[in-house]
Coordinates of C-alpha atoms in Angstrom, one line a residue:
Chain A
M1108 CA 90.6 67.2 95.4
S1109 CA 92.2 63.8 96.2
T1110 CA 90.6 61.4 98.6
R1111 CA 93.5 61.7 101.0
I1112 CA 93.2 65.4 101.3
V1113 CA 89.4 65.2 101.8
E1114 CA 90.0 62.7 104.6
V1115 CA 92.6 64.8 106.4
R1116 CA 90.4 67.9 106.0
R1117 CA 87.4 66.1 107.5
G1118 CA 89.5 65.0 110.4
I1119 CA 90.5 68.6 111.1
L1120 CA 87.0 69.9 110.7
K1121 CA 85.6 67.2 113.1
Q1122 CA 88.2 68.1 115.7
N1123 CA 87.4 71.8 115.3
D1124 CA 83.6 71.1 115.7
Q1125 CA 84.3 69.3 118.9
Q1126 CA 86.4 72.1 120.3
A1127 CA 83.8 74.6 119.1
A1128 CA 81.1 72.7 121.0
V1129 CA 83.2 73.0 124.2
L1130 CA 83.6 76.7 123.6
R1131 CA 79.9 77.2 123.0
R1132 CA 79.1 75.5 126.3
R1133 CA 81.6 77.7 128.1
F1134 CA 80.2 80.9 126.6
Q1135 CA 76.6 79.9 127.5
E1136 CA 77.5 79.0 131.0
A1137 CA 79.4 82.3 131.4
G1138 CA 76.4 84.2 130.0
V1139 CA 78.5 86.0 127.4
T1140 CA 77.1 86.7 123.9
V1141 CA 79.7 85.8 121.3
V1142 CA 79.4 87.3 117.8
S1143 CA 81.8 86.6 115.0
L1144 CA 82.4 88.7 111.9
V1145 CA 83.5 87.3 108.5
S1146 CA 84.0 89.1 105.2
S1147 CA 86.4 89.6 102.3
P1148 CA 89.5 91.7 103.1
G1149 CA 88.5 95.4 103.1
A1150 CA 84.8 95.0 103.7
G1151 CA 85.1 97.2 106.8
K1152 CA 85.0 94.6 109.6
T1153 CA 87.5 96.4 111.9
E1154 CA 85.9 99.9 111.6
F1155 CA 82.4 98.4 112.1
L1156 CA 83.7 96.5 115.1
R1157 CA 85.6 99.5 116.6
R1158 CA 82.4 101.6 116.5
T1159 CA 80.4 98.8 117.9
L1160 CA 82.9 98.3 120.8
E1161 CA 82.8 102.0 121.5
A1162 CA 79.1 102.2 121.5
L1163 CA 78.6 99.2 123.8
R1164 CA 81.3 100.3 126.2
G1165 CA 79.7 103.8 126.2
A1166 CA 76.4 102.2 127.1
G1167 CA 78.0 100.4 130.1
H1168 CA 78.4 97.0 128.6
R1169 CA 81.4 94.8 129.3
V1170 CA 83.0 93.9 126.0
A1171 CA 86.1 92.3 124.6
A1172 CA 87.4 91.2 121.2
I1173 CA 89.6 88.7 119.5
V1174 CA 90.9 89.5 116.0
G1175 CA 92.5 87.2 113.5
D1176 CA 95.0 88.2 110.7
L1177 CA 97.5 86.4 108.7
E1178 CA 100.2 88.8 109.7
T1179 CA 100.4 92.1 111.8
D1180 CA 98.6 93.2 114.9
N1181 CA 97.4 96.3 113.2
D1182 CA 93.7 95.5 113.8
A1183 CA 94.2 94.8 117.5
R1184 CA 95.9 98.1 117.9
R1185 CA 93.0 99.9 116.0
L1186 CA 90.4 98.1 118.1
A1187 CA 92.2 98.9 121.4
E1188 CA 91.4 102.5 120.7
A1189 CA 87.9 101.6 121.8
G1190 CA 89.2 101.1 125.3
V1191 CA 88.3 97.5 125.7
P1192 CA 90.4 94.3 126.0
V1193 CA 91.5 93.1 122.6
R1194 CA 93.7 90.1 121.6
Q1195 CA 95.2 89.4 118.2
I1196 CA 95.6 85.9 116.7
V1197 CA 98.3 86.0 114.0
T1198 CA 97.7 83.0 111.8
H1199 CA 101.0 83.2 109.9
G1200 CA 99.4 82.4 106.5
R1201 CA 96.3 80.3 107.6
C1202 CA 93.3 81.9 106.1
H1203 CA 90.8 81.3 109.0
L1204 CA 90.6 81.0 112.7
E1205 CA 90.0 77.7 114.5
A1206 CA 88.1 77.1 117.7
E1207 CA 91.3 75.8 119.5
W1208 CA 93.1 79.1 118.9
V1209 CA 90.1 81.1 120.2
G1210 CA 90.1 79.0 123.3
E1211 CA 93.9 79.6 123.8
H1212 CA 93.4 83.3 123.5
L1213 CA 90.7 83.4 126.2
E1214 CA 93.1 82.5 128.9
G1215 CA 93.0 84.8 131.8
W1216 CA 89.8 86.5 130.8
A1217 CA 86.8 86.1 133.2
L1218 CA 84.1 85.3 130.6
D1219 CA 81.4 85.6 133.2
Q1220 CA 82.4 89.3 133.7
L1221 CA 81.7 90.0 130.0
D1222 CA 78.4 90.8 128.2
Y1223 CA 79.8 90.5 124.7
L1224 CA 82.8 88.9 123.1
F1225 CA 83.5 89.7 119.4
I1226 CA 85.6 87.5 117.1
E1227 CA 86.8 89.2 113.9
N1228 CA 87.9 86.4 111.6
V1229 CA 90.7 86.7 108.9
G1230 CA 89.5 88.6 105.9
N1231 CA 88.5 85.8 103.5
L1232 CA 85.2 84.6 102.0
V1233 CA 86.2 81.0 101.7
C1234 CA 88.3 79.5 104.5
P1235 CA 86.3 80.7 107.5
A1236 CA 83.0 79.2 106.3
S1237 CA 83.8 75.7 107.5
Y1238 CA 85.2 76.5 111.0
D1239 CA 82.7 76.8 113.8
L1240 CA 84.2 79.0 116.6
G1241 CA 81.4 78.4 119.1
E1242 CA 79.9 81.8 118.4
Q1243 CA 76.2 82.4 119.0
V1244 CA 75.9 84.7 116.0
R1245 CA 77.9 84.8 112.8
A1246 CA 77.6 88.0 110.8
V1247 CA 78.9 88.1 107.2
L1248 CA 79.8 91.6 106.0
L1249 CA 79.5 92.7 102.4
S1250 CA 80.5 96.2 101.4
V1251 CA 78.7 98.2 98.7
T1252 CA 82.1 98.5 96.9
E1253 CA 82.4 94.8 96.4
G1254 CA 79.8 93.9 93.7
E1255 CA 76.2 92.8 94.3
D1256 CA 76.8 89.2 93.2
K1257 CA 79.3 88.2 95.9
P1258 CA 76.7 86.0 97.7
L1259 CA 76.2 84.0 94.5
K1260 CA 79.9 83.5 94.1
Y1261 CA 80.6 82.7 97.8
P1262 CA 77.3 80.9 98.8
T1263 CA 78.9 78.7 101.5
I1264 CA 79.9 81.6 103.8
F1265 CA 76.5 83.3 103.4
N1266 CA 74.9 80.0 104.3
S1267 CA 77.1 79.7 107.4
A1268 CA 75.9 83.1 108.7
D1269 CA 73.1 84.2 110.9
L1270 CA 73.0 87.7 109.7
A1271 CA 74.3 89.7 106.7
V1272 CA 75.6 93.3 107.1
I1273 CA 75.9 95.5 104.1
T1274 CA 78.6 98.0 105.0
K1275 CA 79.8 101.4 103.7
V1276 CA 76.4 102.4 102.5
D1277 CA 77.6 106.0 102.5
L1278 CA 79.5 105.0 99.3
A1279 CA 76.4 103.4 97.7
A1280 CA 75.8 106.3 95.3
A1281 CA 79.5 106.8 94.4
V1282 CA 79.8 103.2 93.4
E1283 CA 76.4 102.9 91.8
F1284 CA 75.4 100.1 94.2
D1285 CA 72.4 98.2 93.1
R1286 CA 70.7 97.5 96.4
A1287 CA 67.9 95.4 95.0
A1288 CA 70.3 93.2 93.2
A1289 CA 72.4 92.7 96.3
L1290 CA 69.4 91.9 98.4
A1291 CA 68.2 89.4 95.8
S1292 CA 71.6 87.7 95.7
I1293 CA 71.5 87.3 99.5
E1294 CA 67.9 86.1 99.4
S1295 CA 68.6 83.5 96.7
V1296 CA 71.5 81.8 98.5
R1297 CA 70.0 82.2 102.0
P1298 CA 66.3 82.8 101.9
G1299 CA 65.1 84.8 104.9
L1300 CA 68.6 85.8 106.1
R1301 CA 68.3 89.0 108.1
V1302 CA 70.1 91.9 106.4
L1303 CA 71.3 95.2 108.1
E1304 CA 72.6 98.1 106.1
V1305 CA 75.2 100.3 107.9
S1306 CA 77.8 103.0 107.5
A1307 CA 80.1 102.7 110.5
K1308 CA 81.6 106.0 109.5
R1309 CA 78.4 107.9 109.4
G1310 CA 76.5 105.9 112.1
T1311 CA 73.8 104.8 109.6
G1312 CA 72.1 101.6 110.8
M1313 CA 74.2 101.4 114.0
A1314 CA 71.2 101.9 116.3
E1315 CA 69.4 98.9 114.6
W1316 CA 72.6 96.8 115.0
L1317 CA 72.9 97.7 118.7
A1318 CA 69.3 96.9 119.3
L1319 CA 69.8 93.5 117.6
L1320 CA 72.8 92.9 119.8
G1321 CA 70.6 93.6 122.8
A1322 CA 68.1 91.1 121.6
Y1323 CA 70.9 88.4 121.5
R1324 CA 71.5 88.8 125.2
P1325 CA 70.0 86.0 127.4
A1326 CA 66.9 87.0 129.3
A1327 CA 67.7 88.1 132.8
A1328 CA 67.4 85.1 135.2
P1329 CA 64.7 85.6 137.7
A1330 CA 66.0 86.8 141.1
T1331 CA 66.8 83.9 143.3
P1332 CA 65.8 84.1 147.0
D1333 CA 68.6 84.4 149.4
A1334 CA 70.1 81.0 150.4
Chain B
M102 CA 99.4 72.3 110.4
S103 CA 100.0 68.6 110.7
T104 CA 103.0 67.0 109.0
R105 CA 100.7 64.9 106.8
I106 CA 98.8 67.9 105.4
V107 CA 102.1 69.7 104.7
E108 CA 103.3 66.7 102.7
V109 CA 100.1 66.4 100.7
R110 CA 100.1 70.1 100.0
R111 CA 103.7 70.1 98.9
G112 CA 102.9 67.3 96.5
I113 CA 100.1 69.2 94.9
L114 CA 102.2 72.4 94.6
K115 CA 105.0 70.4 93.0
Q116 CA 102.7 68.9 90.5
N117 CA 101.2 72.3 89.8
D118 CA 104.7 73.8 89.3
Q119 CA 105.5 71.2 86.7
Q120 CA 102.2 71.8 84.8
A121 CA 102.8 75.6 85.0
A122 CA 106.3 75.1 83.5
V123 CA 104.7 73.2 80.6
L124 CA 102.2 76.0 80.1
R125 CA 104.8 78.7 80.3
R126 CA 106.8 77.0 77.5
R127 CA 103.6 76.7 75.4
F128 CA 102.8 80.3 75.8
Q129 CA 106.4 81.4 74.9
E130 CA 106.5 79.2 71.8
A131 CA 103.1 80.6 70.7
G132 CA 104.2 84.2 71.3
V133 CA 101.2 85.0 73.5
T134 CA 101.7 87.3 76.5
V135 CA 99.9 85.9 79.5
V136 CA 98.9 88.2 82.3
S137 CA 97.1 87.0 85.5
L138 CA 95.1 89.1 87.9
V139 CA 94.8 88.4 91.6
S140 CA 93.0 90.3 94.3
S141 CA 90.5 90.1 97.2
P142 CA 86.9 89.7 96.2
G143 CA 85.5 93.1 95.0
A144 CA 88.8 94.8 94.2
G145 CA 87.5 95.4 90.7
K146 CA 89.4 92.7 88.7
T147 CA 86.5 92.1 86.3
E148 CA 85.8 95.7 85.4
F149 CA 89.5 96.5 85.0
L150 CA 89.9 93.5 82.8
R151 CA 86.7 94.3 80.7
R152 CA 88.0 97.7 80.0
T153 CA 91.5 96.3 79.2
L154 CA 90.0 93.7 76.7
E155 CA 87.9 96.4 75.0
A156 CA 90.9 98.8 74.7
L157 CA 93.2 96.1 73.3
R158 CA 90.6 94.8 70.9
G159 CA 89.9 98.3 69.8
A160 CA 93.6 98.7 69.1
G161 CA 93.6 95.7 66.9
H162 CA 95.1 93.2 69.3
R163 CA 94.0 89.6 69.5
V164 CA 93.0 88.9 73.0
A165 CA 91.2 86.2 75.1
A166 CA 90.5 85.6 78.8
I167 CA 89.9 82.8 81.3
V168 CA 88.2 83.7 84.5
G169 CA 87.9 81.7 87.7
D170 CA 85.1 81.8 90.3
L171 CA 83.9 79.5 93.0
E172 CA 80.4 79.5 91.6
T173 CA 78.5 81.3 88.7
D174 CA 79.7 82.3 85.3
N175 CA 78.7 86.0 85.9
D176 CA 82.2 87.3 85.2
A177 CA 82.6 85.4 81.9
R178 CA 79.3 86.9 80.8
R179 CA 80.4 90.4 81.8
L180 CA 83.8 90.0 80.1
A181 CA 82.2 88.6 76.9
E182 CA 80.6 92.1 76.5
A183 CA 84.1 93.1 75.4
G184 CA 83.6 91.0 72.3
V185 CA 86.5 88.6 72.8
P186 CA 86.7 84.9 73.6
V187 CA 86.2 84.2 77.3
R188 CA 86.0 81.0 79.2
Q189 CA 84.9 80.5 82.8
I190 CA 86.5 78.0 85.2
V191 CA 84.0 77.3 88.0
T192 CA 86.1 75.9 90.9
H193 CA 83.1 74.7 93.0
G194 CA 84.5 75.9 96.3
R195 CA 88.3 75.8 95.6
C196 CA 89.7 79.2 96.3
H197 CA 92.3 79.4 93.5
L198 CA 93.0 78.3 90.0
E199 CA 95.5 75.6 89.1
A200 CA 97.7 75.3 86.0
E201 CA 96.1 72.0 85.0
W202 CA 92.6 73.6 84.8
V203 CA 94.0 76.5 82.8
G204 CA 95.5 74.0 80.4
E205 CA 92.2 72.2 80.0
H206 CA 90.4 75.4 79.3
L207 CA 92.8 76.3 76.5
E208 CA 91.6 73.4 74.3
G209 CA 90.6 74.5 70.8
W210 CA 92.2 78.0 71.1
A211 CA 95.0 78.7 68.7
L212 CA 97.4 80.3 71.1
D213 CA 99.7 81.5 68.2
Q214 CA 96.8 83.5 66.9
L215 CA 96.6 85.5 70.2
D216 CA 98.6 88.5 71.4
Y217 CA 97.3 88.5 74.9
L218 CA 95.7 86.0 77.2
F219 CA 94.4 87.2 80.5
I220 CA 93.7 84.9 83.5
E221 CA 91.4 86.4 86.2
N222 CA 92.0 84.3 89.3
V223 CA 89.4 83.6 92.0
G224 CA 89.0 86.6 94.3
N225 CA 91.2 85.6 97.3
L226 CA 94.3 87.1 98.8
V227 CA 95.6 83.8 100.1
C228 CA 95.0 80.7 98.1
P229 CA 96.2 81.9 94.6
A230 CA 99.6 83.0 95.9
S231 CA 101.1 79.5 95.8
Y232 CA 99.8 78.4 92.4
D233 CA 101.9 79.3 89.4
L234 CA 99.7 79.4 86.3
G235 CA 102.5 79.7 83.8
E236 CA 101.8 83.4 83.4
Q237 CA 104.4 85.9 82.3
V238 CA 103.1 88.7 84.5
R239 CA 101.1 88.5 87.7
A240 CA 99.3 91.7 88.7
V241 CA 97.9 92.0 92.2
L242 CA 95.0 94.5 92.5
L243 CA 94.3 96.5 95.6
S244 CA 91.3 98.9 95.7
V245 CA 91.4 102.2 97.6
T246 CA 88.4 101.0 99.5
E247 CA 90.2 98.0 101.1
G248 CA 92.6 99.6 103.6
E249 CA 96.1 100.7 103.1
D250 CA 97.7 97.9 105.1
K251 CA 96.5 94.9 103.1
P252 CA 100.0 94.3 101.7
L253 CA 101.3 93.9 105.3
K254 CA 98.5 91.5 106.1
Y255 CA 98.8 89.4 102.9
P256 CA 102.6 89.7 102.1
T257 CA 102.8 86.3 100.3
I258 CA 100.5 87.3 97.4
F259 CA 102.2 90.7 97.0
N260 CA 105.5 88.8 96.9
S261 CA 104.3 86.5 94.2
A262 CA 103.3 89.5 92.0
D263 CA 105.2 91.3 89.3
L264 CA 103.1 94.4 89.5
A265 CA 100.6 96.0 91.9
V266 CA 97.6 97.9 90.6
I267 CA 95.8 100.3 92.9
T268 CA 92.2 100.3 91.6
K269 CA 89.1 102.6 92.1
V270 CA 91.2 105.7 92.6
D271 CA 88.1 107.7 91.7
L272 CA 86.9 106.8 95.2
A273 CA 90.1 107.8 96.9
A274 CA 88.8 111.0 98.4
A275 CA 85.4 109.5 99.4
V276 CA 87.2 106.8 101.4
E277 CA 90.0 109.1 102.7
F278 CA 92.5 106.8 101.1
D279 CA 96.0 107.3 102.4
R280 CA 98.1 106.9 99.3
A281 CA 101.5 107.4 101.0
A282 CA 100.6 104.7 103.5
A283 CA 99.5 102.2 100.8
L284 CA 102.6 102.8 98.7
A285 CA 104.8 102.4 101.9
S286 CA 103.0 99.1 102.7
I287 CA 103.6 97.7 99.2
E288 CA 107.3 98.9 99.3
S289 CA 107.9 97.3 102.7
V290 CA 106.7 93.8 101.7
R291 CA 108.0 94.0 98.1
P292 CA 110.7 96.6 97.6
G293 CA 110.8 98.0 94.1
L294 CA 107.5 96.5 93.0
R295 CA 106.0 98.6 90.2
V296 CA 102.7 100.2 91.1
L297 CA 100.0 101.5 88.8
E298 CA 97.1 103.6 90.0
V299 CA 93.9 103.3 87.9
S300 CA 90.2 103.9 87.7
A301 CA 88.8 101.6 85.1
K302 CA 85.5 103.5 85.4
R303 CA 87.0 106.9 84.6
G304 CA 89.9 105.7 82.5
T305 CA 92.6 107.1 84.8
G306 CA 95.9 105.3 84.5
M307 CA 94.7 103.0 81.7
A308 CA 97.0 104.5 79.1
E309 CA 100.0 103.7 81.3
W310 CA 98.7 100.2 81.8
L311 CA 98.2 99.6 78.1
A312 CA 101.7 101.0 77.4
L313 CA 103.1 98.5 80.0
L314 CA 101.2 95.7 78.3
G315 CA 102.8 96.7 75.0
A316 CA 106.2 96.5 76.6
Y317 CA 105.5 93.0 77.8
R318 CA 105.1 91.8 74.1
P319 CA 108.1 89.9 72.7
A320 CA 110.2 92.0 70.3
A321 CA 109.2 91.4 66.7
A322 CA 111.3 88.6 65.2
P323 CA 113.5 89.9 62.3
A324 CA 111.9 89.1 58.9
T325 CA 113.1 85.8 57.6
P326 CA 114.1 85.6 53.9
D327 CA 111.8 83.5 51.7
A328 CA 112.7 79.8 51.8

């Protein structure tokens, strides 16, 4: 990579970091828990998120989602089936989301009326790694159909995550998934990273995921005496 | 994207195109058929290629492979099981291969002693699209586990390909793969693109693929009279 490109790229990343810091402050002040999802294309982000939105809404939580794709608003339409507000960012060829675009797509949403905001990044194991979106939690998804050594091949994105979610575990036997090898791969690139194992389709592991989402909520503020 | 980045990027792409043209001429003069594979991470490129190398070698063809990954030489080691020469390009974070790196990794190989050279690109549906590697045929792989609308979301890479290969068809029923929707997605972004449907694991569709590879070989030159 030439020096000039590195410089230009650093400039963009620095700008993004500043905008992400502004977003993070906004999210904290509004009391909304922001969770982003990253993965390769086809790891099952949208289905996992759709079931999550449905479950949270069913439990009385106020939720919304922003979803990124290079082209099409297919995912936003799928997610809207969950009956929650969803907005699509079409990146027209850019392989990641940036904090600025997330900020633009929040316009008109009362963040302090939300418990959770989910951001589904573009399906890519490389580009999204370097772009902070101001999220509180970044979950990297890895499906059992992808190969157990993906963390070794894409260490940066696993290092940028707060949580790994192994998806499509209902297919584990059919694809001869080597669970121990996958867990060892994750552990070797990111020691101690928490790992959930889920099947959105069958509901496996979803209770643990929802409990974890509950733990991410800020503790209720003590009741303030009337003014 | 700022004007400056666009300019820098255009410069790199132009340089790559020139180097790819040089490679393409070398490959043609040597009479080697060069096939590249692109896909998202986990679509099954390496397993598909391993079975292809084994079958071609078993049929008496002279084959070699170059494989790209961000990190690790796992894939080169897996492919070497097929008993053919394999070289790994580790890109250290770059999400595609470039023609120059392919050229460097050919050093010492007698191309005119090869029938086929395969190039497995980094698993990514975005970055590799713009980089010509001098290949004669570019195959884009899409597994049944990935979602039928991937061509609509990643049209550029499907447009850069000469062939689409739907992989892991043995899992089609388990993942409720909608074949008609997948074929319609491909057809809508790249009308007329040839589509193969394979399961490397079960051998489904591999005979058709091998026949197609045979058709890509240059017609035998007429025997020349003795000097």
